[in-house]
Structure formats: structure tokens, C-alpha cells
Amino acid sequence: MKKIGVLILSALLISINVTSAVSAKTNTIRVSLDNIEDIMLEYSPDMKIADNNLKKAEEDYDNLVDKVKDLEDSQKNLSNKKDDLQIKRDQAVSGDKINEIEGELDKIKDSIKDNNNNLNDLKDTKDKAKYTLRTSRIQYDQNVKKLVFSTQQEYIDYLDTLSKKELKKDEVNSNQKKIEANKMKYEMGFISKKEYTSNLIDNTDNNNNLEELNKKEETSLKNLHLSLGIPANTEIILNNDINTDLDKISKLKFQDDLDMMLDNNSTIKIKDIELDEAEDADDNDYLIDNAEISLEQEKNKAKLEFEKQYNTLMTSYNTIKNSNVKLNEKQNDFSVMQAKYNYGFVSKNQTDDLERELNTKKSDFVSEKNNLYVNYLRYLQMREGY
């Protein structure tokens, strides 16, 4: 009976372990450009470090506020004691008693003076910490957005590699069929050894390129996994469709976006804080003037950088439109060439050359499209103030 119990227990443990392993392997997270920030806020160690740094700054400021309050309460208590002692001194009859109270009063007054100096110093420290905390909150948002944008770039780069790999895989498969056909032609004497060997070399080069893309895809996925902070036993399911927002590019209103950027710009906000601090901390007009100049410089710099990014985006957008037209034209040319080849009007070499041109156009288009995504993301990020 004991043996049967052990067997049942063993079976249960095996069942639990298998279930846990399956569960671990089937954990999945769907990733798209839109939810990368949410995922990173939940999982990314870098995000947690940034969050901890902000919480530490908030905690330090709260501690200073408490210390100021404690000193103010202490000062109030000392002041009350001083008032009580002064009343007792005025009511005292004995000279010895008066001298005793005067001695206590001197000690209380010294304590009040020391406390007042400490309180003033602590208030100055608290005021500085207030501005530091305001800056820290803005810098936290800056760090988050930078990390998110960097990961979004990795996401797009991965999709770029994936697209190129699929194109190269199609090219390799197509070349393999050509080699098999050319082998028969070579054996039957319809093509030269040089032409046959050339096809083999091309195929080797394509296979090597495909292997490089496979390795690059694997590395890119690992980097993306790491940047997101997702647990190692979790599978990433990527949304490959990121075309939805591209139509909005042609409808962007630069002046409206510029005004929004100036209102949101985090560096300008920090310069505003520095100006507030200069006005509150000192009556020195030169310091205030310098802070105002620095603020104006930052506004002008932000305007120029935003305009530059807008121009980069629109150039990228126009490039992709032209490339799309040329790609469609090349696709049509290839369809016509295939039809001619089927009827024997053109050679296989002519058809193959045009197909290689088409594949190159497709690969270039993928890169240009993904470059457009990156430029658009950066524009939106700058418009939000980062």
C-alpha cells in the first residue's frame, strides 16, 4: 500500500512539472509599436531603475519637508517656553530666582537662535530640492521616452531584417530551381560550363547572405527581448503591420505641431524651472537675465531641430512614394518579361536579370519604408516634448 502511495505521489509530481514546463513555454506577449511603452514600464529593468531614482528624489524631498516642519514645531515650543519664563521672571520676587530664570532664558534664546539658523539653512536646502524634484520628474519622462524610442527602433530594425530575409529566401529557392534546370541543360550541352558554374557561385553567395540574415534576425530578436525586459521564458509575438499611421504624414500641420512641441518640450520646461529658481533665490538681475537668455536659446534650438526633423520626415515620405511607383513599374515590367519568356521572345538570362533588379528594388523599398517609420516616430516624440 505504501508503495502504491509513493507511485501516485511521483505521478502527481511529474504531472505538475510537465504542466509547469508547458505553461512556461506557452507564455506569450504580443508586441506592437503602440504597446512597447506599456510593456517596458511593466518589465524593463532600465525603467524600474529610472522609476526608483525618481521615487528616491521624491522621498528625499518629503524628508526635507518633514524636517522643516519638525524644526518649526521645535521653534514654536522654544518660543512658548521663552514666553512662560519671561512671565515667571516678571512675577518672581527673590533676586536669586530672577537670576535663575534669566539663566534659563539665555539658554532658550541661544537655542532659538541656533534653531533659526538651522531652519533657514534647511529651508534653503528644501527650496533647492523642490526645483531638483521638478527637474527630476521631467528627466524621468525624458529617459522613459528615449528608452521607448530606442526599443521601437530595434523593433523596426528587426522587421526590416525579417522582410529582407524572406525576400532572400524566395531568391534562394528560385535560384535552386534554376540550378536544377541548368544542370540538365549543361548535361545535355545546351549551356556552357562557365554559365553553369556562374549560377552555382551566385547560389552560394545567396545562401551565405541568407545565413547572415538568419543570424542577424536571431540577434535582433534577442536584443529586442532584452530591451523590452520580457522574461526569457516568454515568447514574443510581433505585429508586422505598421502601415496604419503613414497616411497621417501627408496631413501633418507643421505650425500647429510646432506650437504643441514648444508647449511640451521637456528641455524648455527645465529651463523654465531654472528661471523660476533664479528669480526666487536671488535678486541678482544678471542671474535672472542669464536664465532668460538660456531659455530663449533653448526655444530657438528646439524650433530648428523640430523643423529639421519635419523636413527629414517629408523627404522620407516623398522618397517612399516615388519608390513605390518605381517598384510597381518594375513589377509590371517583370510580369511582361515573364510573359515574353513563356512565348520564347526573350532569353532566360534577360528574365533573370530583371528579376534580380526587382528583388533589389523590393529590398530597397523595405529599408526606405522602415526608415520612414523611424523618422515618423521621432517626429511624434519631439512633438510630445522629448
Short mmCIF file of C-alpha atoms in Angstrom, two decimals, residues 326 328-338 354:
data_model
loop_
_atom_site.label_atom_id
_atom_site.label_comp_id
_atom_site.label_asym_id
_atom_site.label_seq_id
_atom_site.Cartn_x
_atom_site.Cartn_y
_atom_site.Cartn_z
CA LYS A 326 9.05 52.64 -59.40
CA ASN A 328 5.15 48.86 -59.21
CA GLU A 329 6.58 49.77 -62.61
CA LYS A 330 9.38 47.23 -62.16
CA GLN A 331 6.87 44.60 -61.05
CA ASN A 332 4.80 45.25 -64.20
CA ASP A 333 7.94 45.11 -66.35
CA PHE A 334 8.81 41.74 -64.85
CA SER A 335 5.31 40.39 -65.44
CA VAL A 336 5.57 41.42 -69.10
CA MET A 337 9.07 39.90 -69.33
CA GLN A 338 7.81 36.60 -67.91
CA LEU A 354 15.17 41.73 -64.48
#
